[in-house]
Structures are given as C-alpha cells and as structure tokens.
XYZ file of C-alpha atoms in Angstrom:
439
model
C -19.094 85.488 54.164
C -16.594 84.989 51.892
C -17.803 81.714 50.469
C -21.133 83.556 49.447
C -19.436 85.529 47.171
C -17.662 82.729 45.158
C -14.185 82.867 47.045
C -12.339 79.486 47.908
C -10.610 79.302 51.331
C -7.321 79.329 49.456
C -8.216 83.271 47.386
C -8.933 83.990 51.314
C -5.204 82.420 52.656
C -3.436 84.705 49.685
C -5.431 87.632 51.010
C -5.009 87.182 54.213
C -0.961 86.506 53.873
C -1.021 89.823 52.071
C -3.100 91.343 54.674
C -0.764 90.302 57.579
C 2.376 91.571 55.710
C 0.843 95.348 56.148
C -0.426 94.941 59.355
C 3.043 93.172 60.412
C 5.820 94.700 59.056
C 8.897 92.912 59.678
C 11.011 94.775 62.523
C 13.711 96.950 62.321
C 17.155 96.632 61.470
C 19.588 96.988 64.644
C 21.934 100.027 64.618
C 24.563 99.244 61.798
C 27.207 101.243 60.233
C 26.467 99.449 57.212
C 22.312 99.376 57.785
C 20.367 99.266 55.196
C 19.176 102.671 53.459
C 15.424 103.786 53.280
C 16.030 102.399 49.221
C 17.439 99.208 49.770
C 15.126 98.409 52.188
C 12.547 98.823 49.846
C 14.365 96.835 46.982
C 14.774 94.681 49.414
C 11.299 93.882 50.220
C 9.713 93.936 46.641
C 12.784 91.189 45.230
C 11.327 89.175 48.040
C 8.038 89.790 47.726
C 8.637 88.723 43.413
C 10.254 85.236 44.172
C 7.448 84.475 46.920
C 5.274 85.019 44.077
C 7.114 83.041 41.645
C 7.928 80.105 44.230
C 4.108 79.730 44.901
C 3.184 79.484 41.679
C 5.599 77.285 40.722
C 4.787 74.867 43.662
C 1.002 75.272 42.377
C 1.600 74.259 38.881
C 3.398 71.397 39.711
C 1.479 69.734 42.482
C -1.004 70.341 40.272
C 0.538 68.132 37.361
C 1.299 65.412 40.448
C -2.831 65.673 41.151
C -3.362 65.354 37.534
C -1.049 62.508 36.717
C -2.793 60.497 40.261
C -5.910 61.178 38.541
C -4.470 59.744 35.586
C -3.705 56.878 37.000
C -6.719 55.755 38.977
C -8.846 56.049 35.627
C -6.479 53.817 33.796
C -5.940 51.338 36.960
C -10.055 51.658 36.463
C -10.067 51.065 32.466
C -7.739 47.925 33.308
C -10.464 46.588 35.691
C -13.313 47.214 33.230
C -11.232 46.255 30.634
C -11.438 42.480 31.932
C -15.160 42.612 32.629
C -15.275 42.895 28.874
C -12.677 40.485 27.706
C -14.246 37.717 27.441
C -18.227 39.601 27.033
C -19.295 38.942 23.236
C -19.271 42.233 20.732
C -23.093 43.467 21.718
C -22.718 42.474 25.452
C -19.724 45.601 24.887
C -21.614 47.272 23.352
C -24.916 46.965 26.064
C -22.345 48.101 29.155
C -21.126 51.049 27.119
C -24.921 52.400 26.768
C -26.156 50.964 29.888
C -23.694 51.736 32.985
C -21.749 54.827 32.904
C -18.443 53.465 34.147
C -17.975 52.038 31.218
C -17.975 55.633 29.187
C -14.625 56.308 30.128
C -12.229 58.473 28.368
C -8.410 55.803 29.425
C -10.921 52.811 29.117
C -11.079 54.110 25.142
C -7.593 54.489 25.694
C -7.303 50.690 26.274
C -9.606 49.168 23.922
C -7.690 51.095 21.748
C -4.562 49.619 22.533
C -5.962 46.589 22.959
C -6.829 46.924 19.064
C -3.334 47.461 17.958
C -1.787 44.507 19.781
C -4.611 41.767 18.967
C -3.796 43.141 15.377
C -0.583 40.517 15.250
C -3.030 37.694 15.048
C -6.494 39.031 13.957
C -7.369 41.818 11.881
C -10.994 41.187 12.616
C -11.375 41.454 16.466
C -8.107 44.623 15.813
C -11.479 46.479 14.106
C -14.045 45.766 16.259
C -12.221 46.425 19.473
C -11.246 49.867 17.683
C -14.990 50.813 16.079
C -15.625 49.542 20.655
C -13.346 52.209 21.347
C -15.099 54.826 19.174
C -18.683 54.251 20.734
C -17.232 55.059 24.248
C -14.971 58.170 23.140
C -18.205 59.380 21.489
C -19.807 59.071 25.006
C -17.597 60.246 27.342
C -18.754 63.047 29.591
C -16.962 66.485 29.213
C -16.325 69.548 26.861
C -16.853 68.848 22.783
C -13.984 70.001 21.947
C -12.018 66.958 24.427
C -14.216 64.248 23.213
C -13.425 65.356 19.593
C -9.591 64.792 20.719
C -10.591 61.328 21.677
C -12.473 60.417 18.697
C -9.419 60.968 17.057
C -7.312 59.233 19.336
C -9.934 56.138 18.359
C -10.073 56.502 14.329
C -5.929 56.033 14.544
C -6.976 52.394 15.515
C -9.759 52.216 13.033
C -6.771 53.032 10.346
C -4.616 50.457 11.901
C -6.888 48.091 11.723
C -8.269 48.760 8.109
C -4.099 48.594 7.515
C -3.613 44.730 8.534
C -6.583 43.688 7.016
C -5.051 45.319 3.610
C -7.550 48.097 3.154
C -5.292 50.483 2.345
C -8.245 53.092 1.221
C -9.779 52.469 4.342
C -7.610 53.318 5.794
C -6.697 56.568 4.438
C -9.887 57.739 5.173
C -9.699 56.691 8.535
C -6.549 58.931 9.627
C -7.583 62.185 7.649
C -11.080 61.458 10.362
C -8.653 61.118 12.352
C -6.978 64.030 11.602
C -9.819 66.101 11.327
C -10.665 64.971 15.112
C -7.798 65.477 16.585
C -7.086 68.785 15.820
C -10.757 69.991 16.632
C -10.051 69.178 19.811
C -6.438 71.329 19.456
C -4.618 72.053 23.560
C -7.074 69.855 24.741
C -5.813 67.363 27.649
C -2.600 66.738 25.319
C -0.796 64.346 27.886
C -3.455 61.478 27.975
C -3.677 61.212 24.488
C -0.052 60.890 22.860
C -0.031 62.190 19.628
C 3.817 60.380 18.788
C 0.992 57.317 19.018
C -0.781 58.506 15.881
C 2.123 59.450 13.578
C 3.848 56.366 14.542
C 0.709 54.351 13.781
C 0.172 56.462 10.089
C 4.361 55.820 9.178
C 2.996 52.216 9.550
C 0.587 52.427 7.198
C 2.635 54.841 4.664
C 5.277 51.531 4.578
C 2.893 49.307 3.680
C 2.455 51.261 0.952
C 6.090 51.575 0.041
C 5.507 55.503 0.470
C 9.059 55.188 2.536
C 10.153 58.600 2.194
C 6.648 59.871 3.910
C 6.815 56.742 6.445
C 10.403 58.134 8.266
C 9.102 61.933 8.341
C 6.472 60.923 10.034
C 8.177 59.004 12.171
C 11.076 61.959 12.407
C 7.713 64.212 14.101
C 6.596 61.388 16.685
C 10.201 61.698 18.200
C 9.681 65.331 17.933
C 6.389 65.395 19.893
C 6.970 62.149 22.206
C 9.241 64.491 24.972
C 11.592 62.070 26.814
C 9.420 58.908 26.689
C 11.562 56.112 26.786
C 9.288 53.586 25.721
C 7.910 55.609 22.299
C 11.506 56.882 21.418
C 11.863 52.738 21.506
C 9.275 52.201 19.423
C 9.699 54.987 16.966
C 13.859 53.673 16.519
C 11.851 49.854 16.391
C 9.743 50.945 13.321
C 11.903 53.380 11.624
C 14.820 49.862 11.620
C 12.209 48.286 10.310
C 11.780 50.512 7.101
C 15.277 50.886 6.519
C 15.653 47.369 6.368
C 12.685 47.037 3.589
C 14.491 49.860 1.837
C 17.450 48.009 1.667
C 19.637 50.406 3.774
C 20.739 47.805 5.844
C 23.940 49.980 7.145
C 21.545 52.967 8.319
C 19.110 50.378 9.640
C 22.107 48.519 11.992
C 22.982 52.405 13.238
C 19.395 52.992 14.254
C 19.387 49.595 16.053
C 22.947 50.347 17.937
C 20.882 53.820 18.775
C 17.929 52.060 20.344
C 20.052 49.245 21.964
C 20.350 51.451 25.520
C 16.717 51.781 26.183
C 15.966 48.122 24.862
C 18.572 46.987 27.024
C 17.415 48.707 29.946
C 13.803 47.667 29.437
C 15.054 44.046 30.238
C 12.516 42.409 27.570
C 13.371 39.024 26.366
C 11.603 39.615 23.342
C 12.382 42.960 22.516
C 16.313 41.792 23.017
C 16.032 38.743 21.024
C 14.313 40.960 18.715
C 17.319 43.293 18.677
C 19.725 40.994 18.552
C 18.398 38.992 15.657
C 17.903 42.056 13.601
C 21.353 42.873 14.014
C 22.779 39.689 12.869
C 19.959 39.785 9.711
C 21.887 43.176 8.937
C 25.074 42.103 9.059
C 24.135 39.049 6.337
C 22.728 41.444 4.581
C 25.690 43.508 4.094
C 27.848 40.176 3.810
C 29.157 40.462 7.164
C 28.737 36.796 8.318
C 31.988 36.936 10.813
C 30.164 39.591 12.710
C 26.715 37.923 12.453
C 28.444 34.497 13.465
C 29.674 36.234 16.829
C 26.108 37.467 17.843
C 24.248 33.916 16.932
C 24.732 32.520 20.514
C 23.503 35.398 22.241
C 20.418 35.186 19.707
C 19.850 31.510 20.646
C 19.798 31.803 23.918
C 17.425 34.535 23.874
C 15.269 32.337 21.400
C 15.097 29.196 23.521
C 13.790 32.090 26.309
C 10.976 32.719 24.398
C 9.922 29.246 23.598
C 8.645 30.094 20.858
C 8.602 27.537 17.684
C 9.133 30.294 14.884
C 11.500 32.188 17.032
C 14.350 28.679 17.212
C 13.407 27.674 13.126
C 14.008 31.313 12.069
C 17.270 31.197 14.552
C 18.132 28.078 12.650
C 17.867 29.723 8.728
C 20.041 32.377 10.086
C 22.177 30.302 11.207
C 22.203 28.591 7.498
C 22.618 32.429 6.109
C 25.600 32.942 8.196
C 27.303 29.324 7.456
C 26.449 29.311 3.227
C 27.948 32.668 3.799
C 31.381 30.829 5.568
C 31.862 28.606 2.564
C 30.598 25.914 5.990
C 27.936 24.303 2.646
C 27.454 21.136 4.515
C 26.700 22.826 7.635
C 24.444 25.241 6.125
C 22.299 22.950 3.805
C 21.554 20.641 7.013
C 19.838 23.320 8.615
C 17.799 24.495 5.908
C 16.436 21.407 5.174
C 15.155 21.322 8.281
C 13.733 24.714 8.575
C 12.490 24.015 5.167
C 9.985 21.040 6.653
C 9.419 23.360 9.851
C 7.904 26.008 7.834
C 6.141 23.744 5.347
C 4.852 22.179 8.157
C 3.673 25.754 9.612
C 2.209 26.258 6.208
C 3.832 30.076 5.746
C 4.333 29.949 2.046
C 6.502 33.106 1.315
C 8.730 31.745 4.344
C 9.080 28.207 2.764
C 9.442 28.930 -0.255
C 12.295 31.507 0.051
C 14.065 28.319 2.322
C 13.433 26.164 -0.538
C 15.367 28.274 -3.179
C 18.344 29.124 -0.407
C 18.755 24.942 -0.056
C 18.304 24.791 -4.114
C 21.415 27.430 -4.815
C 23.815 25.370 -2.172
C 22.721 22.152 -4.685
C 22.481 23.576 -7.555
C 26.165 25.061 -6.805
C 27.398 21.173 -5.959
C 25.444 20.141 -9.472
C 22.539 18.109 -7.668
C 19.793 18.998 -10.113
C 17.664 15.466 -8.782
C 17.397 16.535 -5.441
C 16.506 20.294 -6.548
C 13.566 18.507 -8.469
C 12.331 16.784 -5.869
C 13.003 19.805 -3.627
C 10.500 21.900 -6.639
C 7.200 19.141 -6.462
C 7.500 19.140 -2.509
C 6.668 22.362 -3.044
C 3.477 22.446 -4.928
C 1.252 22.959 -2.070
C 2.412 27.386 -2.080
C 0.623 27.000 -5.438
C -2.480 26.371 -3.853
C -2.487 28.806 -0.473
C -4.560 32.070 -0.793
C -1.300 34.248 1.480
C 1.025 34.747 -1.798
C 0.709 37.107 -4.082
C -0.088 36.368 -8.156
C 3.455 37.800 -8.691
C 5.729 35.386 -6.144
C 3.420 32.792 -7.488
C 4.486 33.316 -10.950
C 8.261 34.071 -10.296
C 8.163 30.369 -8.580
C 6.608 28.442 -11.512
C 9.476 29.554 -13.215
C 11.543 27.939 -11.104
C 9.470 24.697 -10.537
C 9.064 24.059 -14.613
C 12.614 24.827 -14.812
C 13.560 22.065 -11.763
C 11.274 19.778 -13.850
C 13.054 19.672 -16.527
C 16.953 20.439 -14.305
C 17.515 22.937 -16.543
C 17.099 25.309 -13.414
C 20.333 27.413 -12.648
C 21.824 29.347 -9.712
C 21.421 32.677 -12.142
C 17.218 31.662 -12.144
C 17.107 30.836 -8.913
C 18.811 33.690 -7.628
C 16.531 36.173 -9.789
C 13.347 34.327 -8.138
C 14.877 34.832 -5.201
C 14.909 38.176 -5.669
C 11.718 38.686 -6.796
C 9.835 36.953 -4.317
C 11.649 39.152 -1.870
C 10.587 42.039 -3.483
C 6.867 41.378 -3.873
C 6.933 41.034 -0.147
C 8.337 44.083 1.142
C 5.628 45.636 -1.977
C 2.464 43.779 -2.277
C -0.204 44.263 -0.186
C -0.071 40.386 1.763
C -3.363 38.389 0.991
C -4.192 38.399 4.818
C -2.063 40.160 6.513
C -1.652 39.223 10.417
C 0.321 41.643 11.667
C 1.386 45.524 12.241
C 5.119 44.040 11.499
C-alpha cells in the first residue's frame, strides 16, 4: 500500500520506528530517592531523540558518500578498459565508437581521455589536441542533467587549452580557457567531487607561466591549493609547478623552500621519477645560488636516481650539472672534460638550446685559459644549430655574435657570459617553435 502511494521501504521503516516508540514507551524507573522527576524524564527523552536523529543523518550521509565513491571507482575502472580499446584505434574509429556505442559516452571516459591528452602533450602536441577534442566529444554526449554536461565540457575544454598551449597557440589557449570557465560555472555545484577544479587552475597556471605572466600563474596556483582539499597528489603537483615558475623567475631561494615543502609528499610517494626531479632541481637551484658544496653533496643520490631511470638524457643532464659544480669549485680540468662529453651528446640528440649552452659553458672555461683556437673549432661545430627550426631568432642572433667573434679569435669571457644570459632569457620568455612538453 505504501509503495502505491510513492513511499520507499526505508520511509516506512522510519515511521514504524517512531510508532514503536509511541506504543511501547520505556518501562518506569525503579523506586529510588534520586529517581527522575517528570520534567527531567522529558528532557532526557528529547535529548535522546535528537541525538538519535543526528546520528542517523550522519550515518546516512557517510554511507551515501561511500556508495558514490564505489560507483565512481567502478566507472573509472570501466573507463580504463574502454580506453584500452580506443588506444590503438584511428581517430575516425574512436569518433565512431562514441557515436554508435552508448558505453563510450561516459563521464569517466571523458576524464580519462582528457588526462591522456595531458600525458602525451609531453611528446606530441598534435596528439594531445586530438585526444582533448575526443574528450570534448564524449562530454557533450554523456547522459544526465544539462548542468552536469556543461561542467564536464568545461573540464574537457581546459585540456584543449593545454594542448593549444604546448603547440604555442597561446591566443587559442586563452579562448579555450574562457570557454572552459563559462561552461564550468554554468554547471556550478554539480558533482564537484568527480571533476577537481584544481586541475583547471593548474593548467591555466601553465599557460600564464609560458606567457611570462608569473604573478598570475602563482595566484592561480594559490587558488588551486585552496580548493584541492587534502589530496596529496594535488598538493604535490601544485608545489612542483610553483617551484618551476619561481626558478624561471630567478627566485632560487623561494624555489628551494617550495621543494622542501614538497619533499615529504614526493618521498612518501616513492616514485623514482619524482624523486629524481626533486633532488636534481634542488642541486640545480643550489648551483644558481653559488652553493656548489651543498650541490655536490646531492650528486651521488642524483646520479643513482638517474641510473635507475635508465634515461640517456637524464644521465647527460646530471653530467652537465656535475660539470657546473666542478667549475664552481675550481676543478677546471674535470669540468672541461665533462662539458666536452655533454656537448657531444646534446649535439647527437639535436637539442639546439642545450647544445648551444653547454658549448658556451665549455668556451668559458677555455677562454679563461686563453685557448682561443679550441674555442674557434668549437664554434665551427655549432653550425648545425643555425639551420635548426627549434631555436628562436633572438637566440640565434646572440649566438651569431659569439661565433663571429670566435672565428676572429676576438671572443671574450664577458661576451660569452652575455650570450649565455641572453639565450637563457630567450628560453624563459620566447615561445618555442616546436614545444614538446608541459615542462
């Protein structure tokens, strides 16, 4: 009968509980000189009833939260399986799957594909944009309320903005973020726990960093920290991004302080890649501050972590760091030997900025010893950099000054230092012709 009236079994149970209380009141107290007076008994009954309902509500809310978490985890597991099916598919096959099969129109799959877009951006901006577009296509077709769909589309647009950023389309990224925030706010208060807002703020901070709008980037990261709750992953990522920005600003002291703050979270994660980044960046910041002895004390651990990564370029960068430490400690021969190897390796890998800077570091050492002939030969070996499409014209202009002076054997330590400073400034401020990572 109650079901026909639209009441659930749980509602009926609540009513019966109340009726039992009315029909079967607690037995009277045993005679006692301190027995409760009627007013006291009524107060106890009211308090007990209030506490009972409060506890019931708290339990209900917590159990509902746990069940929602189970549903979310199940959806994410299904999304992981669906992504495995899509991973090897062509762009058109992926689109067809979303159009034809309802299981591919999932909020969790839209989130998973968005995150895949961010991951591949470290290598291929075009693939990152393709995946972000797919995430947006899925988001626009998920079932549910309009507000929820709006929120999800806003989330996907943030990853389109990120993909445009790594492709150096900063205007397009700005437009995508405007769209992302409009859609996000239109779905305010909708399943906020499924789509973490800190990720949008963190991604926009990356764009502002690339645009040299450092103050805005740091403000966005502060906002991300305020809304990320107690998520250790979020706090860690936000701090690492903040350290990178401060290093770009040349504020190495504050960058070190942020690394110290992030260290417990990174060490607890036991992720070798993050541990390597933590210790490498610490040593690098110390070198910039001229604290070479402290940096040298970190070298054994940094080198061991790099070996564990088995990444050739990591090992080259550790050797470069070691060379800078040797130079700072006055061990010129060891520094020069290491820099010669670094310069050769970076040339083989066709990394123009790094090859140019390592060559200039080596040139500085040789110039201080009066070895202008070797510097002239070194400059000749840098010719390939001028044909690279991966280096900004302002950096090339600075490098041209050095090479021309080296050919005449009139290059000086002062000129070389100025060229290094100019190239480092361009690396921090100028858009890279072929950006390859979030960085």
